[in-house]
Tab-separated table of C-alpha atoms and ligand atoms in Angstrom:
chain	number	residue	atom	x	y	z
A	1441	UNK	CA	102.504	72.289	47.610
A	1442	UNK	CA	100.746	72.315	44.156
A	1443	UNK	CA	97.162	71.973	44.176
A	1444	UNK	CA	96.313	69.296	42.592
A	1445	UNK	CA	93.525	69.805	40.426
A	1446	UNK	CA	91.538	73.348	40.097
A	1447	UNK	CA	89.033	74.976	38.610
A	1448	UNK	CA	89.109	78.445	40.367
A	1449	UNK	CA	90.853	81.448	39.770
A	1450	UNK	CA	93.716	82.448	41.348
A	1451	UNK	CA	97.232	80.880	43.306
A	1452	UNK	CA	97.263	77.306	43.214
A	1453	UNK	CA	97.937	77.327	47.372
A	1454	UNK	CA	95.084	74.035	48.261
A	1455	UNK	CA	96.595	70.615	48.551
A	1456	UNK	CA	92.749	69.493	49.033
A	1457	UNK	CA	90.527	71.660	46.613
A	1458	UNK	CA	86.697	71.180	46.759
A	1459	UNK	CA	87.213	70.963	43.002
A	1460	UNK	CA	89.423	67.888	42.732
A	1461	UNK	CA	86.607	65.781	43.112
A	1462	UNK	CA	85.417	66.655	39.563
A	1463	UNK	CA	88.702	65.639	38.043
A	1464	UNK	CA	87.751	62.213	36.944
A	1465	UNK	CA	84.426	63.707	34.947
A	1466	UNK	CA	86.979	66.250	33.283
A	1467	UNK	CA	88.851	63.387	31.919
A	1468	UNK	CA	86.310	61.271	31.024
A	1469	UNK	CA	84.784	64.001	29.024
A	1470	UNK	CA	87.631	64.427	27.144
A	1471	UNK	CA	88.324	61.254	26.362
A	1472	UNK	CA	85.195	60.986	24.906
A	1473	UNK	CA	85.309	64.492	23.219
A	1474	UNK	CA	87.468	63.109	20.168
A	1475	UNK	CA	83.991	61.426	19.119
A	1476	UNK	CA	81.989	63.114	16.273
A	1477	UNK	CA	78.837	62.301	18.787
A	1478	UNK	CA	80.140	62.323	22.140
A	1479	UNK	CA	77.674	60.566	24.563
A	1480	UNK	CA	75.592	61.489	27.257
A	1481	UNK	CA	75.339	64.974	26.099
A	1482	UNK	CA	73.661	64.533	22.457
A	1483	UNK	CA	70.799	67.317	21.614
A	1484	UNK	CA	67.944	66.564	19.590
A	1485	UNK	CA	67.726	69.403	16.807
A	1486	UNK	CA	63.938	68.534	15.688
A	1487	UNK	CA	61.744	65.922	17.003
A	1488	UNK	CA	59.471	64.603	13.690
A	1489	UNK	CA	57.214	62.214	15.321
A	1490	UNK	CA	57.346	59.756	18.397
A	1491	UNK	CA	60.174	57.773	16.727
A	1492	UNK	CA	62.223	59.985	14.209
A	1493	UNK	CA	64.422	62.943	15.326
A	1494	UNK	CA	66.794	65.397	13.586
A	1495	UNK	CA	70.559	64.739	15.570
A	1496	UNK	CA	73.679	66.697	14.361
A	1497	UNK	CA	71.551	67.144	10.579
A	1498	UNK	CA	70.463	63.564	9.903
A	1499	UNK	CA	67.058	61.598	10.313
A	1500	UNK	CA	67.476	59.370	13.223
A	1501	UNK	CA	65.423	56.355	14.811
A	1502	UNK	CA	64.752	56.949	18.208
A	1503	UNK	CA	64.465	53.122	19.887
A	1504	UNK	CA	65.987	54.946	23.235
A	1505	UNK	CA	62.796	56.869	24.657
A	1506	UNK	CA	60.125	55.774	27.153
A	1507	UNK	CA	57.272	56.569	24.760
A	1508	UNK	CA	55.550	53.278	25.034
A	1509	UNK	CA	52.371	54.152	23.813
A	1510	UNK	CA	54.032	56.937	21.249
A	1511	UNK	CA	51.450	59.511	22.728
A	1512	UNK	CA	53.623	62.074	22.318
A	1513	UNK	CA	52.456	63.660	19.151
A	1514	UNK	CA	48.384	62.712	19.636
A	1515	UNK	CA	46.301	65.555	18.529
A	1516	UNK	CA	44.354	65.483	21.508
A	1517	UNK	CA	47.241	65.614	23.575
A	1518	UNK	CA	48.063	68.382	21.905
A	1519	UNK	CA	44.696	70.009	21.817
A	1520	UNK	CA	44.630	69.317	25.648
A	1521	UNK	CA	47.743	71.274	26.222
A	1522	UNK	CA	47.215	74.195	24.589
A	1523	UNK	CA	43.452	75.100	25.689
A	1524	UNK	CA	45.156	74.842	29.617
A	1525	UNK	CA	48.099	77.370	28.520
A	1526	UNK	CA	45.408	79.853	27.474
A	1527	UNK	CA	42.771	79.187	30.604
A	1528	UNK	CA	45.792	78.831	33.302
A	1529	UNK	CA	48.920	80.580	31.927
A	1530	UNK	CA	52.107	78.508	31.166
A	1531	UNK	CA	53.429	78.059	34.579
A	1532	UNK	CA	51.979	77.683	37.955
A	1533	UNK	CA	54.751	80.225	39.337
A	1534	UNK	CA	54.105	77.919	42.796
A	1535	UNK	CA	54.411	75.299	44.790
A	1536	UNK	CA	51.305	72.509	45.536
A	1537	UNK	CA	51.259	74.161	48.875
A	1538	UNK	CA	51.278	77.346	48.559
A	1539	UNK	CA	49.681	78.921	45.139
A	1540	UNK	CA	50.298	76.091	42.731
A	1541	UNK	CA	47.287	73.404	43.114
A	1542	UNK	CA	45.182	74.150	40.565
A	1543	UNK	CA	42.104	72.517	40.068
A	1544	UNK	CA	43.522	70.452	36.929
A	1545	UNK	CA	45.980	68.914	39.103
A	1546	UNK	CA	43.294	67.964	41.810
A	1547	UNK	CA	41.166	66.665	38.827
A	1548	UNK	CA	44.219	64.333	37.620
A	1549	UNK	CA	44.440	62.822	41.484
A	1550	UNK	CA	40.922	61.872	41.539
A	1551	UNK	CA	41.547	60.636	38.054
A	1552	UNK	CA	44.862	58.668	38.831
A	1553	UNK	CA	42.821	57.315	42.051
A	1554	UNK	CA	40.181	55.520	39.919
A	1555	UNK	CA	42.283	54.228	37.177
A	1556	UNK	CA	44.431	52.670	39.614
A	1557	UNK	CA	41.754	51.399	42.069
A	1558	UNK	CA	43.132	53.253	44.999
A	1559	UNK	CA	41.487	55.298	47.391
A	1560	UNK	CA	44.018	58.696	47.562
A	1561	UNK	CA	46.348	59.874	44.858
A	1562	UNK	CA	49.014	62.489	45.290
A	1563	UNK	CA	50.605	64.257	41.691
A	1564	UNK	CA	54.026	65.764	42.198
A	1565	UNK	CA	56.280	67.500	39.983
A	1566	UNK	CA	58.123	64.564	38.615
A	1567	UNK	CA	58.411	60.944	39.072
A	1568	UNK	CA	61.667	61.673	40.834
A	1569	UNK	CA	59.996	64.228	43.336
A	1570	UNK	CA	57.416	61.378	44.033
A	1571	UNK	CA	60.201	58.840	45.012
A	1572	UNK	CA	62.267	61.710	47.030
A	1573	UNK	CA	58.246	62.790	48.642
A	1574	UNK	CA	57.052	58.962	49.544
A	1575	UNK	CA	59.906	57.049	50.327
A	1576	UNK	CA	62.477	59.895	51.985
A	1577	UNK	CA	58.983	60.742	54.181
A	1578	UNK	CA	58.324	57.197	54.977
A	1579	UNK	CA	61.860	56.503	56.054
A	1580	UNK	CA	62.214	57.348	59.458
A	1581	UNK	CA	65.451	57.090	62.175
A	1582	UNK	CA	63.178	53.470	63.687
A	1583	UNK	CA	62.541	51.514	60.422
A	1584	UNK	CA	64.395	49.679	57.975
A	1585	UNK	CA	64.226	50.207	54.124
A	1586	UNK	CA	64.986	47.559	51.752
A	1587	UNK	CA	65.445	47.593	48.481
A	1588	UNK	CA	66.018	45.944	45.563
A	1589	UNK	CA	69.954	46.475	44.275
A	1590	UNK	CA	69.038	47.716	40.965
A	1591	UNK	CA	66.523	50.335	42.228
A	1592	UNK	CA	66.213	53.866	39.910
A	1593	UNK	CA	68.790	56.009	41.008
A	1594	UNK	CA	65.650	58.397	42.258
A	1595	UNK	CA	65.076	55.616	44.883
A	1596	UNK	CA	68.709	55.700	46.175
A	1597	UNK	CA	68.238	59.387	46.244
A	1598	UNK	CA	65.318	59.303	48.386
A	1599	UNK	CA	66.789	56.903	51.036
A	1600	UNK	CA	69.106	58.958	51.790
A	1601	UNK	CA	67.039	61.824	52.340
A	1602	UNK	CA	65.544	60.365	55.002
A	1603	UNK	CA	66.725	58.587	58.041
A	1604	UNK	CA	65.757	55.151	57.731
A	1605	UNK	CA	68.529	52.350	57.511
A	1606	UNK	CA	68.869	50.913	54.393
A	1607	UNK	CA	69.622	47.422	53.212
A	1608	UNK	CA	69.695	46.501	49.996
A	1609	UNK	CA	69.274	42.620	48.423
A	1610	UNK	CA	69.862	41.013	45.192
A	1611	UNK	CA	68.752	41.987	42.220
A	1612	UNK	CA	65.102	40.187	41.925
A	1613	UNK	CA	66.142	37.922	44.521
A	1614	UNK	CA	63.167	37.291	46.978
A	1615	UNK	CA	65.623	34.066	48.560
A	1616	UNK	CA	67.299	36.982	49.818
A	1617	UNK	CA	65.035	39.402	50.753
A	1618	UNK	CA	64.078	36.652	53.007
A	1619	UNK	CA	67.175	36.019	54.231
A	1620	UNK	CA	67.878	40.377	55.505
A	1621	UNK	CA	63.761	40.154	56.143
A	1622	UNK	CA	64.593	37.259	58.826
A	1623	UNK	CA	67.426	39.093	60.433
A	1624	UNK	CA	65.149	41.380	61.623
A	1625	UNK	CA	62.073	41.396	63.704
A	1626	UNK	CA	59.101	39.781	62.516
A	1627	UNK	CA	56.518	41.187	64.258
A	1628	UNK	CA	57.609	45.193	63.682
A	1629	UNK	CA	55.771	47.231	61.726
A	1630	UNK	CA	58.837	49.290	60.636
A	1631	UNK	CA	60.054	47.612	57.444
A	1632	UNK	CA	59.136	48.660	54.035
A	1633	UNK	CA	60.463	47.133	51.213
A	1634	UNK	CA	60.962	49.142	47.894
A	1635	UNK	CA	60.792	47.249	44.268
A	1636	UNK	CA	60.328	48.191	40.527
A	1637	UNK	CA	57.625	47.020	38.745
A	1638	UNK	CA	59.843	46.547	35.737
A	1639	UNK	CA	63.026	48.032	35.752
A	1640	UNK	CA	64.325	50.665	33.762
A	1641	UNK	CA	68.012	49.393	32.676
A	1642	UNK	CA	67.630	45.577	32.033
A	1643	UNK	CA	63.904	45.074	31.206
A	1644	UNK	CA	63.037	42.448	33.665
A	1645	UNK	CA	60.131	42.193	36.023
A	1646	UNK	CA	60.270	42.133	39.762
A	1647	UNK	CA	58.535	38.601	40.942
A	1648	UNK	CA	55.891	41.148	42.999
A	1649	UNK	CA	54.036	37.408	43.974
A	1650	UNK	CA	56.856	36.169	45.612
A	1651	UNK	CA	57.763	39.512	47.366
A	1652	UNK	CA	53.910	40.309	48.519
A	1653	UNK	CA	54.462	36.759	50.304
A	1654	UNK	CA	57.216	37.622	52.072
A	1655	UNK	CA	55.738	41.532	52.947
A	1656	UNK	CA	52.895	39.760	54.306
A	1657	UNK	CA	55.176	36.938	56.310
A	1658	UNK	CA	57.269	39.249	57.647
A	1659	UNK	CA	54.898	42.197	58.314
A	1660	UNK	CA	56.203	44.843	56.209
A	1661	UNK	CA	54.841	47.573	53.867
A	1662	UNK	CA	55.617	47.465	50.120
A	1663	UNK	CA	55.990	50.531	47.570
A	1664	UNK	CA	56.203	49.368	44.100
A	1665	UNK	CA	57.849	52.239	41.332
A	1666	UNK	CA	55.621	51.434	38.317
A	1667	UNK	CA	57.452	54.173	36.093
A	1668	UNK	CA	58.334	51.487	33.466
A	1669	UNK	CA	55.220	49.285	33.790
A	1670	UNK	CA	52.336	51.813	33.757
A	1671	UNK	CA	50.317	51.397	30.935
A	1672	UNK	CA	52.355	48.285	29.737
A	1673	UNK	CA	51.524	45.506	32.014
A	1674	UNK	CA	48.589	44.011	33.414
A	1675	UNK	CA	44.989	43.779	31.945
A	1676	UNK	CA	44.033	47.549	32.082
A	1677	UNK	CA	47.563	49.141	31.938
A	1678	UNK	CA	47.972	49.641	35.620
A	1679	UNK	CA	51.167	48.055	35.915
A	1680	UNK	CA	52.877	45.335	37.145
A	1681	UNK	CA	51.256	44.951	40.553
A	1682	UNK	CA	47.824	44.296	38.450
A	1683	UNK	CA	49.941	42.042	35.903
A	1684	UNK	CA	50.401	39.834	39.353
A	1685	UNK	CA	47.248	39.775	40.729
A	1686	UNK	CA	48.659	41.551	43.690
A	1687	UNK	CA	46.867	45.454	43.591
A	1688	UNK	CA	45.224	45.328	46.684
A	1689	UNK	CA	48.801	43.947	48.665
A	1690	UNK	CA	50.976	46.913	47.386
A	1691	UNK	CA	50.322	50.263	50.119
A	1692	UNK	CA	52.189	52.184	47.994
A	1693	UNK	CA	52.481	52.460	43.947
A	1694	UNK	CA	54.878	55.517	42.725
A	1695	UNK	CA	55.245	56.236	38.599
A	1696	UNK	CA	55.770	58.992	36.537
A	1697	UNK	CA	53.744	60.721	33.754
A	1698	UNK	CA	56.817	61.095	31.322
A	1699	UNK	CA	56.794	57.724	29.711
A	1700	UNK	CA	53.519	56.180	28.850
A	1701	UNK	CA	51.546	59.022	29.570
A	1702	UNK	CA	54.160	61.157	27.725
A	1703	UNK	CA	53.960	64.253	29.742
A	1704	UNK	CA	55.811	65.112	32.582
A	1705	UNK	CA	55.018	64.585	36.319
A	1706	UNK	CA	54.738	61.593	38.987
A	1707	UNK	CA	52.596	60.230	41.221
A	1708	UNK	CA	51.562	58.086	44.463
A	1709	UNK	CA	48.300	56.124	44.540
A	1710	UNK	CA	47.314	54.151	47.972
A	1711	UNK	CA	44.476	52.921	49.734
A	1712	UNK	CA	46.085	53.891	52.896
A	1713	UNK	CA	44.670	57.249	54.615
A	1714	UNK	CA	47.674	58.317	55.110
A	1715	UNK	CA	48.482	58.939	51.809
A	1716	UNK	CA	46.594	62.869	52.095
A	1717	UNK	CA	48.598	63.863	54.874
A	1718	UNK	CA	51.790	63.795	52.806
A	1719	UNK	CA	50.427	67.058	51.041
A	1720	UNK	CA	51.533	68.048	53.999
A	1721	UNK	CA	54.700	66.857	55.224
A	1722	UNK	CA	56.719	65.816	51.843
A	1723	UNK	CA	59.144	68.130	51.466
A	1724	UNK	CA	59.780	67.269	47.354
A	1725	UNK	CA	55.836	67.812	46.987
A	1726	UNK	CA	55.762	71.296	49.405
A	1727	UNK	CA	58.817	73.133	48.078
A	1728	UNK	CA	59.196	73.006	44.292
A	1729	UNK	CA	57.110	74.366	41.711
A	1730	UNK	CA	53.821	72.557	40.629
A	1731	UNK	CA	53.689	70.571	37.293
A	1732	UNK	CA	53.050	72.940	34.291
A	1733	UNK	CA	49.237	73.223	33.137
A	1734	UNK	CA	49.973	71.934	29.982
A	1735	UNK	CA	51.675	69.063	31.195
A	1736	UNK	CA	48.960	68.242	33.530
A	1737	UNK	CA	46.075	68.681	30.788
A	1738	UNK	CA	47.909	66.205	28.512
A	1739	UNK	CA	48.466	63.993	30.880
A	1740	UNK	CA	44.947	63.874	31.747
A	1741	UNK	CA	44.218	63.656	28.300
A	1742	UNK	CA	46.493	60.860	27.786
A	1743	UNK	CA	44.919	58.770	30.616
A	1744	UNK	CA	41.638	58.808	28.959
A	1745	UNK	CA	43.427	57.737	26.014
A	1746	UNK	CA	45.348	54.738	27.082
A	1747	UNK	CA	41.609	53.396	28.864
A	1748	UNK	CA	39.883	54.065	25.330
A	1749	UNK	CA	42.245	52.265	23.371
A	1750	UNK	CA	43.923	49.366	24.618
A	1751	UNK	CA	45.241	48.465	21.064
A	1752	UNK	CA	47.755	50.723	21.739
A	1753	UNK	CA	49.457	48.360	24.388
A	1754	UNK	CA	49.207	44.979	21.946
A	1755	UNK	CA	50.770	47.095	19.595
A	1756	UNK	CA	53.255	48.343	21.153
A	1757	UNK	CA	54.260	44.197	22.806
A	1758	UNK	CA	54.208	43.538	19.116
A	1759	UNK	CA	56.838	45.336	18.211
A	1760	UNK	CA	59.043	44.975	21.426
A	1761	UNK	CA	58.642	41.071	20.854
A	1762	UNK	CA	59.686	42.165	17.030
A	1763	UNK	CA	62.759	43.619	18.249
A	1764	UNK	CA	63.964	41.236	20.854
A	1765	UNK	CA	63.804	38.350	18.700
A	1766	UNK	CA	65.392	40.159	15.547
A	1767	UNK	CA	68.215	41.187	18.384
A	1768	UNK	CA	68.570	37.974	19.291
A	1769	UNK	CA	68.580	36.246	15.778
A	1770	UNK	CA	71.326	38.490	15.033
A	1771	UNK	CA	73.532	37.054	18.060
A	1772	UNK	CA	73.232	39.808	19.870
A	1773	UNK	CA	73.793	39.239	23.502
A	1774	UNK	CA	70.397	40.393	25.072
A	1775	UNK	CA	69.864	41.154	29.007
A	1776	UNK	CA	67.060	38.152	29.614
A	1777	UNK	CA	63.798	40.063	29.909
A	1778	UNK	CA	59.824	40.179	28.655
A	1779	UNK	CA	59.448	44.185	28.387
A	1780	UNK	CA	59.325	46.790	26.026
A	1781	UNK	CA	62.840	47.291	27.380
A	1782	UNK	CA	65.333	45.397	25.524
A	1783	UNK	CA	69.409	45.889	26.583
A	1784	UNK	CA	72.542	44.180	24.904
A	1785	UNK	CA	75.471	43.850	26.095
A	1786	UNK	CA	78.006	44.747	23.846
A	1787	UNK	CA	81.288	44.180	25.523
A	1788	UNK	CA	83.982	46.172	27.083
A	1789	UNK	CA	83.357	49.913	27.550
A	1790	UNK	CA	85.792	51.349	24.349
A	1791	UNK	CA	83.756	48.997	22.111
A	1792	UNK	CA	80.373	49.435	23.906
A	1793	UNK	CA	80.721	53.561	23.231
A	1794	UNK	CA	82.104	53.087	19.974
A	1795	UNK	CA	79.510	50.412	18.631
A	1796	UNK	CA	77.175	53.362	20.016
A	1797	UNK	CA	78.294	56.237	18.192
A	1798	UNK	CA	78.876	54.649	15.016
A	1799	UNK	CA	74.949	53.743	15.413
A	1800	UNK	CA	74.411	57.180	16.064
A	1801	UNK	CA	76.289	58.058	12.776
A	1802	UNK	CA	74.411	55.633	11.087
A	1803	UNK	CA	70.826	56.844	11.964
A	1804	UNK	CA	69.868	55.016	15.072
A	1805	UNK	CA	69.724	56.449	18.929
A	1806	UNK	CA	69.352	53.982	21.797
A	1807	UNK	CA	70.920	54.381	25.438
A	1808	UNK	CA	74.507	53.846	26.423
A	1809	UNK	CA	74.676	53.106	30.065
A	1810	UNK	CA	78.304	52.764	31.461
A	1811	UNK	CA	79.683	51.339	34.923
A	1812	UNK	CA	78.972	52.675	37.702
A	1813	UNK	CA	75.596	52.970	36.704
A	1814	UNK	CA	74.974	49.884	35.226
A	1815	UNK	CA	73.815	46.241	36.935
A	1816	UNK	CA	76.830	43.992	37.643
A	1817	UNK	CA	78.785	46.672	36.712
A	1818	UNK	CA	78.341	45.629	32.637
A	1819	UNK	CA	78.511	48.515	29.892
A	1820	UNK	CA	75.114	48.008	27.952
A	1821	UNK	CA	72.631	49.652	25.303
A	1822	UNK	CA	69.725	50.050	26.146
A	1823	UNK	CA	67.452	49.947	23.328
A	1824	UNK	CA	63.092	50.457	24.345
A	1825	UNK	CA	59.882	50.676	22.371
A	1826	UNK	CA	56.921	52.472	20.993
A	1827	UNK	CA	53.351	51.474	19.999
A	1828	UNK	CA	53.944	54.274	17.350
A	1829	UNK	CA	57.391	52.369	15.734
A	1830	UNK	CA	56.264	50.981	12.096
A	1831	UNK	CA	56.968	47.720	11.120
A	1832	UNK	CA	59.311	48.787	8.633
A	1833	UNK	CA	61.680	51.406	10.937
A	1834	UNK	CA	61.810	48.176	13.222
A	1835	UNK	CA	63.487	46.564	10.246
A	1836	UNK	CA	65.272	49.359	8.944
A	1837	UNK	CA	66.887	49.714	12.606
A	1838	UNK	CA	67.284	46.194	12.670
A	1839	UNK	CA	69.383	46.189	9.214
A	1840	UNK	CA	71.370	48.846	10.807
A	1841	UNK	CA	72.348	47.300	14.118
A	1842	UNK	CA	73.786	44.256	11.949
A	1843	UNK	CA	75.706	46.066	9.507
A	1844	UNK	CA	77.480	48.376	12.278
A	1845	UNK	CA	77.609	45.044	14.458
A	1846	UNK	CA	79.137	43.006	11.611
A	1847	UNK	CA	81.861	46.226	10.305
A	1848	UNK	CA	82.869	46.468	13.917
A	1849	UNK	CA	83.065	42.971	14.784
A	1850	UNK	CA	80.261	42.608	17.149
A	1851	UNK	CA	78.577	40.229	15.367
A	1852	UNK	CA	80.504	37.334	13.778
A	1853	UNK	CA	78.773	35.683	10.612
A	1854	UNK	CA	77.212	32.290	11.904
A	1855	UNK	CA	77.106	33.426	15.289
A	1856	UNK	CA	74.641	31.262	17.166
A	1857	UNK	CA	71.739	33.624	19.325
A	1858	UNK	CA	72.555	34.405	22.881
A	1859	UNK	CA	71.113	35.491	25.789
A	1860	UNK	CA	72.696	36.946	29.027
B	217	LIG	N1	61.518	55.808	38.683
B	217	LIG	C1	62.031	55.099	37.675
B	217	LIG	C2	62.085	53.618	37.807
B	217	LIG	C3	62.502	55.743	36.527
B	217	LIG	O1	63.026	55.018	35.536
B	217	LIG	C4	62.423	57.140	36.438
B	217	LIG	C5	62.884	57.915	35.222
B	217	LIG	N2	63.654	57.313	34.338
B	217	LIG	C6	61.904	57.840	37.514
B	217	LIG	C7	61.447	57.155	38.623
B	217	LIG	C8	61.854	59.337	37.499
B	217	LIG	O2	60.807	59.807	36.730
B	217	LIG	P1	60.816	61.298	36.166
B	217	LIG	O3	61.564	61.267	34.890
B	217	LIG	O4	59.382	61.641	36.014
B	217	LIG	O5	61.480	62.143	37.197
């Protein structure tokens, strides 16, 4: 028989090839190759500040970046950066555990610690390794993880890196967390449940009141992913467990450095004292390579910043209010939500990556997100903002998304506003 599908060299002899698997990625890429700016692979040429790049020779708005507090050209960032290349070299060449903690990144946990309230903080290498360190550690072959349906996919990742059974419940649905919470025994200590504080695709919050309740009711532990919500919610920045009144009731509170803080990196805070011994037994903190100096110094750097100037958040809820009422006086369909996150749907998936291109043709760059990776299975852009965006790029982008919407049929004159 013919194999069916190969990339190898050689005779075609396989009726199963381990290759075959990749065959639906081969033609989805070139289906989408025909595109003058085929998606999901689009490269930045020059970056000019937080919110304009250089794509494929043309000034572009970037509304599809997590640079809430558009930190990512401050001067003392910057300044911060380069003074730890020259003192500790441009790579740690190491692992946390074995020649890679430097004292920066020890600095940054007590740091992290005090800004969040917490008692320990742990830094990894990216948000992703803190997810795959905390929550594939915590899951062991007794207890029970469950989490929220539209979880990051770094959260899925690290449930199934460890052994822990998993059952997931409806998107922001504590009726029925309740109802898989009940199912299982109320007075075990084995259950942790995992939530977002805002998550990443629609923009909506998770109701972390409602879902403390039931943690406490049901006696399980909670770990809340602030990636999104860091140093956009609550009164000081610390996220959405703060923006709740509900700190002191999470055990666990994951993020990352690479979107407010705009470095790179992640994180676990906790007042638990078992948070220190996972220096030594997470396997994403003990075996990969240490976050760079200079990402650690900015991020440090950054941290000071956001505490200094909390100007930086109103600004930046301005302009993500700005943009998700211009969306929605447009008729846009926008994915219900009070975040600097704001996602349309667009419709089906040819007109959802063509609507995106021709933006990107036109000067804009949001997100396209595409089933299976999307809630619901819905094609959507995902558009997100910056304290940094000016009044009048909002506009101009604005301007833009109804002239593409209105040549492509998107947007139908007199359309009334809509929400999803
Ligand atoms: N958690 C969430 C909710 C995220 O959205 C992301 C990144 N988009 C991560 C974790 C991973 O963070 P990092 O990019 O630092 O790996």
């Amino acid at each position: 028989m013919e194999t069916k599908y190969s990339y190898a060299a050689g005779p075609a002899v396989a009726t199963i090839d381990l290759l075959d698997k990749f065959r639906p990625y081969a033609d989805a890429v070139e289906q989408l190759s025909g595109l003058a700016n085929p998606p999901f692979r689009t490269v930045i040429d020059q970056v000019l500040s937080p919110f304009e790049v250089v794509i494929a020779g043309r000034k572009t708005i970037m509304i599809g970046s997590n640079n809430y507090l558009g930190l990512t050209f401050d001067p003392e960032l910057i300044e911060a950066s380069k003074e730890a290349a020259e003192t500790f070299g441009v790579g740690t060449t190491g692992s946390r555990m074995a020649n890679g903690s430097f004292s920066i990144h020890q600095a940054l946990e007590h740091e992290m610690a005090q800004f969040m309230g917490k008692r320990h903080a742990i830094v990894f290498t990216t948000g992703h390794h803190a997810n795959l360190a905390m929550i594939g550690t915590l899951g062991g072959p007794q207890d029970v993880i469950l989490l929220d349906a539209e979880c990051h996919a770094s959260i899925y990742d690290a449930c199934r890196l460890g052994s822990a059974q998993i059952i997931r419940f409806r998107h922001n649905s504590p009726a029925d967390l309740e109802k898989k919470l009940a199912r299982l025994d109320r007075s075990s200590r084995h259950k942790l449940i995992v939530v977002e504080g805002c998550y990443s695709m629609s923009g909506d919050l998770a109701p972390l009141d409602e879902i403390v309740r039931l943690k406490n009711e049901y006696n399980a532990y909670l770990l809340v992913d602030e990636a999104h919500s860091l140093g956009v919610f609550g009164h000081t920045g610390r996220g959405a467990a703060e923006h709740f009144g509900v700190d002191d009731d999470v055990e666990f509170i994951t993020g990352t450095f690479s979107k407010s803080l705009a470095g790179t990196g992640g994180f676990c805070v906790s007042h638990l004292d078992v948070l220190p011994l996972f220096h030594y037994c997470a396997r994403a903190y003990m075996f990969t390579a240490s976050g760079t100096p200079a990402s650690i110094a900015s991020v440090r750097a950054a941290l000071q910043l956001m505490r200094r100037k909390p100007e930086l958040r109103d600004r930046l809820w301005n302009n993500a209010r700005r943009m998700r009422d211009g969306f929605q006086r447009l008729g846009f369909a926008v994915v219900n939500g009070d975040s600097p996150i704001v996602s349309l749907l667009i419709g089906d998936q040819t007109t959802t990556v063509l609507f995106w291109e021709a933006l990107v043709r036109n000067g804009i760059y949001c997100n396209l997100f595409l089933p299976p990776a999307t809630p619901k299975n819905g094609c959507m852009l995902r558009t997100s903002y910056s304290a940094a965006h000016t009044r009048e790029v909002l506009d101009l982008a604005l301007s833009i998304f109804e002239r593409v919407g209105r040549e492509m049929g998107i947007l139908k004159s007199g359309t009334e506003p809509q929400s999803a």
